[in-house]
Amino acid sequence: MAKKKNPPRPRKEPRITGGEGDIRETLEEFDEPAPQKRKKKPSKSKVKGFRKWLVAKTLKWGTIAGVVFGIYVYYLYSTLPDITTLADVKKTPSIIIKSEDGKVVGTYGDIYGNYIPYSRLPVNLINAVVATEDRNFFHHHGIDPWGLLRAGVTDIRAHHLVQGGSTITQQVAKNIFLSPERTLKRKIQEVLLALELERRYSKQEILTIYLNRVYMGAGNYGVDSASKRYFGHSVVNTTLSEDAMLVGLLKAPSRYAPTNNADLSEARATQVLLNMKAAGYLTDAQVGAAEESYGDEDSSYRDNHNFGAFYFSDYVLSLLPQDLINMKEDLVITTTLNVKWQQEAEDAVNAIMDKNGKAKKASQAALLAITPDGGIRAMVGGRNYRASQFNRVTQGLRQPGSSFKLFVYLAALENGYLPDSQMVDQPINVGKWHPRDYTGKYMGPVTLRTAFSESLNSVAVQLSEAIGRDKVIEMARRLGITTPMEADPSIALGTNEVTLYDMTKAYAQVATDGVSVQPYAITHIETADGRKLFERVSPTTVEVLRDSTVKMMNDLLIAVTEEGTGKGARFGRPIAGKTGTTSDYKDAWFIGFTPQLITGVWVGNDDTTPMKKVSGGSLPASIWRAYMAAATRDLPVASIPSQSGPGLLQSILPSLFSSPEPVPQNGAPPQAPVVMAPLPGFQPQQGQAPAMAAPPPGQPQQVPQITPAPSQEQPVDAGAPEDQPVPEYNAPASFWDKLMGDDKDTGQ
């Protein structure tokens, strides 16, 4: 009989004491946690089904996307340009501007050189292009995956775009057929075109087309055009250093053009040489020899091309009639520019302005040099053509200051005055206007020679009022001043605006013994194939000044440089010239000549802000001296014909004029200002000293008698600042701002 199993003993319940809270806590300690349910793993069938679904969707949408993309690519392929016209050149007509000896100084339009076949291209040029632009060019089929990968890694490491990865074939496709925009469409077209080019053309043909069509800066296309532009000869005759420089242009033609920045261009060429060495084309010795030969050739870019000559090139282009510009043929224009003199002009301007311009608060300068026949040999329209294309020679309107006194004294000499005629430098009033000299002091009796050389304002105004302002204006017009001129008393001091071009032309007609001079820049124009369209014929000259007048004026101009305000322009040759300085030192001029060359210089600021005590005898005279000394170095020394003193001229001059004007009376300077005739219609205010009455209309103007003003008239304040403009009487307020009390040049 089986033993009966006893039932399990109940678990001894804990003894619970305390309140309700204690009981609840005690029971919770003995409660067993509820068992957790285990998550069920997805079945293998479900995983397999999801994978099938994902693959199906991917295949479906991938196929759709592939079909759409294929259709898009086929569409782009069907719209590709016809590459059978690859060798055809479509360009705008070009204009090439050359100096007098045939060197290129400016180009406009698309300039192409001769088409150079592969067999005549320099080996070093080909190696340089391959080593720098596409090292696997002869091994890929238009696209270089490894090159793209290498460029991508390089760009990532540099954190910016360093290499593009495009092959030479892709560059041909992009540069000749496509736009430069960076879009997916253009990139796809570029790849398709590259593949098509590789299918139709050989490597040699593609490289030849590339080198003959690629843009090389300054409007030049192809290596032959660039070589002629930068080095003065065809690409078939280039040196290793020149080949490296040409290939260096491909990265950024404007940035690395040697005419823009020779040092940067040479640095880029050195990198090209190092690329050739890395590719196994050059040795260390060859690289070093090429670096040492930069710019050594006689026809190098450092000598052939002057950045400042672009002002001249723009001026030449402005002279062409529109019909000539609209021609479909390329034009070649030969000019009067002398490359050597142009470089010396730029060097003189830069040297003086770099040294003293900032300290003197002078930022701009301009220079024009012409020969006695009128040929423009040098033109510096400003200090930086890239910063400003405004030509301060032909376009800048500025007050000429005392340089305008040339016309006052020429008119006086034509009307009976002589270099030794005496005037009285003294305070004067013209109506309510009180012109004064630079120092506020007056020299008393002086000859015209002394008054002109010392730039005495009082005497210039007296002469202008004595002979008549209309005669001063007529003289200025006769010698070529084209800008408007107002017949105000201050005209004698150069308050009317003029251009440096007109002022230099006026002085040139004194330098040529009174024979008319018309500046010119173009000698002949022809088409690219040699057909002549224009050839200059020397115009008939006329006498604008009598020989006797010119000789006396030369005497005064020589005195300026020997003993007056222009002494700073002397450089060991006979010279003649005149300084000019406007109020507040806003403009400073020196215009002068030797028998072989006439040069005008202006210094100032474009915004007309005052300079720091810059007179015509300082910076402008220094620039003029530096340039003229260099330009005339190889010219024979020649004297300037002059005639001074009364002598024979005093006895014959009265018979040469129908109504000569008498020479002003001499005498000691009065203690108070003298009063001169005001403009017709001027009414003096109450208490003002009476002025001379104007002559009746139709009667010849007579020299006014200079008489002391009444004692109650107070003299002009001699202690006023010399650069303080004195307002012109009976003139609008706008004129007051430009009025100047011409300062005496210091001659420093």
Coordinates of N, CA, C and O in Angstrom, one line a residue, residues 95-203:
I95 N 40.9 95.0 -83.7 CA 41.6 96.2 -83.9 C 42.9 96.1 -83.1 O 42.9 96.0 -81.9
I96 N 44.0 96.2 -83.9 CA 45.4 96.1 -83.2 C 46.0 97.4 -83.4 O 46.1 98.0 -84.5
I97 N 46.4 98.0 -82.2 CA 47.1 99.3 -82.2 C 48.6 99.1 -81.9 O 48.9 98.5 -80.9
K98 N 49.4 99.7 -82.8 CA 50.8 99.5 -82.7 C 51.5 100.8 -82.5 O 51.0 101.9 -82.9
S99 N 52.7 100.8 -81.9 CA 53.5 102.0 -81.8 C 54.2 102.3 -83.1 O 54.0 101.6 -84.1
E100 N 55.0 103.4 -83.1 CA 55.6 103.8 -84.4 C 56.5 102.8 -85.0 O 56.8 102.7 -86.2
D101 N 57.1 101.9 -84.1 CA 58.1 100.9 -84.6 C 57.4 99.5 -84.7 O 58.1 98.5 -84.8
G102 N 56.1 99.5 -84.6 CA 55.4 98.2 -84.9 C 55.1 97.3 -83.7 O 54.6 96.2 -83.9
K103 N 55.3 97.8 -82.5 CA 55.1 97.0 -81.3 C 53.6 97.2 -80.9 O 53.1 98.3 -80.9
V104 N 53.0 96.1 -80.5 CA 51.6 96.1 -80.1 C 51.4 96.8 -78.8 O 52.1 96.4 -77.8
V105 N 50.6 97.8 -78.7 CA 50.3 98.6 -77.4 C 48.9 98.5 -77.0 O 48.5 98.9 -75.9
G106 N 48.0 97.9 -77.9 CA 46.6 97.8 -77.5 C 45.9 96.9 -78.5 O 46.2 96.9 -79.7
T107 N 44.9 96.1 -78.0 CA 44.1 95.3 -78.9 C 42.6 95.4 -78.5 O 42.3 95.5 -77.3
Y108 N 41.7 95.3 -79.5 CA 40.3 95.3 -79.2 C 39.7 94.2 -80.1 O 40.1 94.1 -81.3
G109 N 38.6 93.6 -79.6 CA 38.0 92.5 -80.4 C 38.8 91.2 -80.2 O 39.6 91.0 -79.2
D110 N 38.5 90.2 -81.0 CA 39.1 88.9 -80.9 C 40.3 88.8 -81.8 O 40.2 89.0 -83.0
I111 N 41.5 88.6 -81.2 CA 42.7 88.6 -81.9 C 43.2 87.1 -82.1 O 43.4 86.5 -81.1
Y112 N 43.3 86.7 -83.3 CA 43.8 85.3 -83.6 C 45.2 85.4 -84.3 O 45.3 86.3 -85.2
G113 N 46.1 84.6 -84.0 CA 47.3 84.6 -84.7 C 47.2 83.6 -85.9 O 46.2 83.1 -86.2
N114 N 48.4 83.2 -86.4 CA 48.4 82.2 -87.5 C 48.1 80.9 -86.9 O 48.4 80.5 -85.8
Y115 N 47.4 80.0 -87.7 CA 47.1 78.7 -87.3 C 48.4 77.8 -87.4 O 48.9 77.6 -88.5
I116 N 48.9 77.4 -86.3 CA 50.2 76.6 -86.2 C 49.9 75.1 -86.2 O 49.3 74.7 -85.2
P117 N 50.3 74.4 -87.2 CA 50.1 72.9 -87.1 C 50.9 72.2 -86.1 O 51.8 72.8 -85.5
Y118 N 50.5 71.0 -85.7 CA 51.1 70.3 -84.6 C 52.6 70.1 -84.9 O 53.4 70.2 -83.9
S119 N 53.0 69.9 -86.1 CA 54.4 69.7 -86.4 C 55.3 70.9 -86.1 O 56.5 70.7 -86.0
R120 N 54.7 72.1 -86.1 CA 55.5 73.3 -85.9 C 55.4 73.9 -84.5 O 56.0 74.8 -84.1
L121 N 54.5 73.3 -83.7 CA 54.4 73.7 -82.3 C 55.6 73.3 -81.5 O 56.1 72.1 -81.7
P122 N 56.2 74.1 -80.7 CA 57.4 73.8 -79.9 C 57.1 72.6 -79.0 O 56.1 72.4 -78.4
V123 N 58.1 71.6 -79.0 CA 58.0 70.4 -78.1 C 57.8 70.8 -76.7 O 57.0 70.2 -75.9
N124 N 58.5 71.8 -76.2 CA 58.4 72.3 -74.8 C 57.0 72.8 -74.5 O 56.5 72.6 -73.4
L125 N 56.4 73.4 -75.5 CA 55.1 73.9 -75.3 C 54.1 72.8 -75.1 O 53.2 72.8 -74.2
I126 N 54.2 71.8 -75.9 CA 53.3 70.6 -75.8 C 53.5 69.9 -74.5 O 52.6 69.5 -73.8
N127 N 54.8 69.7 -74.2 CA 55.1 69.0 -72.9 C 54.5 69.8 -71.7 O 54.1 69.2 -70.7
A128 N 54.7 71.1 -71.8 CA 54.2 71.9 -70.7 C 52.7 71.9 -70.5 O 52.2 71.8 -69.4
V129 N 52.0 71.8 -71.6 CA 50.5 71.7 -71.6 C 50.1 70.4 -71.0 O 49.2 70.3 -70.1
V130 N 50.7 69.3 -71.5 CA 50.3 68.0 -71.0 C 50.7 67.8 -69.5 O 49.9 67.3 -68.7
A131 N 51.8 68.3 -69.1 CA 52.3 68.2 -67.7 C 51.4 69.0 -66.8 O 51.2 68.6 -65.6
T132 N 50.9 70.1 -67.2 CA 50.1 71.0 -66.3 C 48.6 70.8 -66.4 O 47.9 70.8 -65.4
E133 N 48.1 70.6 -67.6 CA 46.7 70.6 -67.8 C 46.1 69.2 -67.8 O 44.9 69.0 -67.4
D134 N 46.8 68.2 -68.3 CA 46.2 66.8 -68.5 C 47.3 65.8 -68.7 O 47.7 65.5 -69.9
R135 N 47.9 65.3 -67.6 CA 49.0 64.4 -67.7 C 48.7 63.1 -68.4 O 49.7 62.5 -68.9
N136 N 47.5 62.7 -68.4 CA 47.1 61.4 -69.0 C 46.5 61.6 -70.4 O 45.8 60.7 -70.9
F137 N 46.7 62.8 -71.0 CA 46.0 63.1 -72.2 C 46.2 62.1 -73.3 O 45.2 61.7 -74.0
F138 N 47.4 61.6 -73.5 CA 47.6 60.6 -74.6 C 47.2 59.2 -74.3 O 47.4 58.3 -75.1
H139 N 46.5 59.0 -73.1 CA 46.2 57.6 -72.7 C 44.7 57.5 -72.4 O 44.2 56.3 -72.4
H140 N 43.9 58.5 -72.2 CA 42.5 58.4 -71.9 C 41.7 58.6 -73.2 O 42.3 58.9 -74.3
H141 N 40.4 58.4 -73.1 CA 39.5 58.5 -74.2 C 38.6 59.7 -74.1 O 37.4 59.6 -74.5
G142 N 39.1 60.7 -73.6 CA 38.3 62.0 -73.5 C 37.9 62.3 -72.0 O 37.7 63.4 -71.7
I143 N 37.7 61.2 -71.2 CA 37.4 61.4 -69.8 C 38.5 60.6 -69.0 O 38.8 59.5 -69.3
D144 N 38.9 61.3 -67.9 CA 40.0 60.7 -67.1 C 39.4 60.4 -65.7 O 39.5 61.3 -64.9
P145 N 38.9 59.3 -65.4 CA 38.3 59.0 -64.1 C 39.3 59.2 -63.0 O 39.0 59.7 -61.9
W146 N 40.6 58.7 -63.2 CA 41.6 58.8 -62.2 C 41.9 60.3 -62.0 O 42.2 60.7 -60.8
G147 N 41.9 61.0 -63.0 CA 42.2 62.5 -62.9 C 41.1 63.2 -62.1 O 41.4 64.0 -61.2
L148 N 39.9 62.8 -62.3 CA 38.8 63.3 -61.6 C 38.9 63.0 -60.1 O 38.6 63.8 -59.2
L149 N 39.2 61.7 -59.8 CA 39.3 61.3 -58.4 C 40.5 62.0 -57.7 O 40.4 62.5 -56.6
R150 N 41.6 62.1 -58.4 CA 42.8 62.8 -57.9 C 42.4 64.3 -57.6 O 42.8 64.8 -56.5
A151 N 41.7 64.9 -58.5 CA 41.3 66.3 -58.3 C 40.4 66.5 -57.1 O 40.5 67.4 -56.3
G152 N 39.5 65.5 -57.0 CA 38.5 65.6 -55.9 C 39.2 65.4 -54.5 O 38.9 66.2 -53.6
V153 N 40.2 64.5 -54.4 CA 40.9 64.3 -53.2 C 41.7 65.6 -52.9 O 41.8 66.1 -51.7
T154 N 42.3 66.2 -53.9 CA 43.1 67.4 -53.7 C 42.2 68.6 -53.2 O 42.6 69.3 -52.3
D155 N 41.1 68.7 -53.8 CA 40.1 69.7 -53.4 C 39.6 69.6 -52.0 O 39.5 70.5 -51.2
I156 N 39.4 68.3 -51.6 CA 38.9 68.0 -50.2 C 40.0 68.4 -49.2 O 39.7 69.0 -48.2
R157 N 41.2 68.0 -49.5 CA 42.3 68.3 -48.6 C 42.6 69.8 -48.5 O 42.9 70.3 -47.4
A158 N 42.4 70.5 -49.6 CA 42.6 72.0 -49.6 C 41.4 72.8 -49.1 O 41.6 74.0 -48.8
H159 N 40.3 72.1 -48.9 CA 39.0 72.8 -48.5 C 38.6 73.8 -49.5 O 37.8 74.7 -49.1
H160 N 39.0 73.8 -50.7 CA 38.5 74.7 -51.7 C 38.9 74.1 -53.1 O 39.7 73.2 -53.2
L161 N 38.4 74.7 -54.2 CA 38.6 74.2 -55.5 C 40.1 74.5 -55.9 O 40.4 75.6 -56.1
V162 N 40.9 73.4 -56.1 CA 42.2 73.6 -56.5 C 42.4 73.0 -57.9 O 43.1 73.7 -58.8
Q163 N 41.9 71.8 -58.2 CA 42.0 71.2 -59.5 C 40.6 70.9 -60.0 O 39.7 70.6 -59.3
G164 N 40.5 71.1 -61.3 CA 39.1 70.9 -61.9 C 38.9 69.5 -62.4 O 37.8 69.0 -62.5
G165 N 40.0 68.8 -62.8 CA 39.8 67.5 -63.3 C 39.4 67.3 -64.7 O 39.3 66.2 -65.2
S166 N 39.1 68.4 -65.4 CA 38.7 68.3 -66.8 C 39.9 68.0 -67.7 O 41.0 68.5 -67.5
T167 N 39.7 67.2 -68.7 CA 40.8 66.8 -69.6 C 40.9 67.9 -70.7 O 40.0 68.8 -70.8
I168 N 42.0 67.9 -71.5 CA 42.1 68.9 -72.5 C 41.0 68.8 -73.5 O 40.5 69.8 -74.0
T169 N 40.6 67.5 -73.8 CA 39.4 67.3 -74.7 C 38.2 68.0 -74.2 O 37.4 68.6 -74.9
Q170 N 37.9 67.8 -72.9 CA 36.8 68.5 -72.3 C 36.9 70.0 -72.4 O 35.9 70.7 -72.6
Q171 N 38.1 70.5 -72.2 CA 38.3 72.0 -72.3 C 38.0 72.5 -73.7 O 37.4 73.5 -73.9
V172 N 38.4 71.7 -74.7 CA 38.1 72.0 -76.1 C 36.6 72.1 -76.3 O 36.0 73.0 -76.9
A173 N 35.9 71.1 -75.8 CA 34.4 71.0 -75.9 C 33.8 72.2 -75.2 O 32.9 72.9 -75.7
K174 N 34.3 72.5 -74.0 CA 33.7 73.6 -73.2 C 34.0 75.0 -73.8 O 33.1 75.8 -74.0
N175 N 35.2 75.2 -74.2 CA 35.6 76.6 -74.6 C 35.1 76.9 -76.0 O 34.9 78.1 -76.3
I176 N 35.0 75.9 -76.9 CA 34.6 76.2 -78.3 C 33.1 76.1 -78.5 O 32.6 77.0 -79.2
F177 N 32.5 75.2 -77.9 CA 31.1 74.9 -78.2 C 30.1 75.3 -77.1 O 28.9 75.5 -77.4
L178 N 30.5 75.3 -75.8 CA 29.6 75.5 -74.7 C 29.8 76.8 -74.0 O 30.8 77.4 -74.1
S179 N 28.8 77.1 -73.1 CA 28.9 78.3 -72.3 C 29.7 77.9 -71.0 O 29.9 76.7 -70.7
P180 N 30.2 78.9 -70.3 CA 31.0 78.6 -69.1 C 30.2 78.4 -67.9 O 30.8 78.2 -66.8
E181 N 28.9 78.3 -68.0 CA 28.1 78.1 -66.8 C 28.3 76.7 -66.2 O 28.6 75.8 -66.9
R182 N 28.2 76.7 -64.9 CA 28.4 75.4 -64.1 C 27.1 74.8 -63.8 O 26.5 75.0 -62.7
T183 N 26.5 74.0 -64.7 CA 25.3 73.3 -64.5 C 25.4 71.8 -64.9 O 26.4 71.4 -65.6
L184 N 24.5 71.0 -64.4 CA 24.5 69.6 -64.7 C 24.4 69.4 -66.2 O 25.1 68.5 -66.8
K185 N 23.5 70.1 -66.8 CA 23.3 70.0 -68.3 C 24.6 70.3 -69.1 O 25.0 69.5 -69.9
R186 N 25.3 71.4 -68.7 CA 26.5 71.7 -69.4 C 27.6 70.7 -69.2 O 28.4 70.3 -70.1
K187 N 27.7 70.1 -68.0 CA 28.7 69.1 -67.7 C 28.4 67.8 -68.5 O 29.3 67.2 -69.0
I188 N 27.1 67.4 -68.6 CA 26.8 66.2 -69.4 C 27.2 66.5 -70.9 O 27.7 65.6 -71.5
Q189 N 26.8 67.7 -71.4 CA 27.1 68.0 -72.7 C 28.7 68.0 -73.0 O 29.1 67.5 -74.0
E190 N 29.4 68.5 -72.0 CA 30.9 68.5 -72.1 C 31.4 67.1 -72.2 O 32.3 66.8 -73.0
V191 N 30.9 66.1 -71.4 CA 31.4 64.8 -71.4 C 31.0 64.1 -72.8 O 31.8 63.4 -73.4
L192 N 29.8 64.3 -73.2 CA 29.4 63.8 -74.5 C 30.2 64.3 -75.7 O 30.6 63.5 -76.6
L193 N 30.4 65.6 -75.7 CA 31.3 66.2 -76.7 C 32.7 65.7 -76.7 O 33.3 65.5 -77.7
A194 N 33.2 65.5 -75.5 CA 34.6 65.0 -75.3 C 34.7 63.6 -75.9 O 35.7 63.3 -76.7
L195 N 33.7 62.8 -75.7 CA 33.7 61.4 -76.2 C 33.6 61.5 -77.7 O 34.3 60.7 -78.5
E196 N 32.8 62.4 -78.2 CA 32.6 62.5 -79.7 C 33.8 63.0 -80.4 O 34.2 62.6 -81.5
L197 N 34.5 64.0 -79.7 CA 35.7 64.5 -80.3 C 36.8 63.5 -80.3 O 37.6 63.4 -81.3
E198 N 36.9 62.7 -79.3 CA 37.9 61.6 -79.3 C 37.6 60.6 -80.4 O 38.5 59.9 -80.9
R199 N 36.3 60.4 -80.7 CA 36.0 59.4 -81.7 C 36.3 59.9 -83.1 O 36.7 59.1 -84.0
R200 N 36.2 61.2 -83.3 CA 36.4 61.8 -84.7 C 37.8 62.3 -85.0 O 38.2 62.3 -86.1
Y201 N 38.5 62.7 -83.9 CA 39.8 63.4 -84.1 C 40.9 62.6 -83.4 O 40.7 62.0 -82.3
S202 N 42.1 62.7 -83.9 CA 43.3 62.2 -83.2 C 43.7 63.1 -82.1 O 43.3 64.2 -82.0
K203 N 44.6 62.5 -81.2 CA 45.1 63.3 -80.1 C 45.8 64.6 -80.6 O 45.7 65.6 -80.0

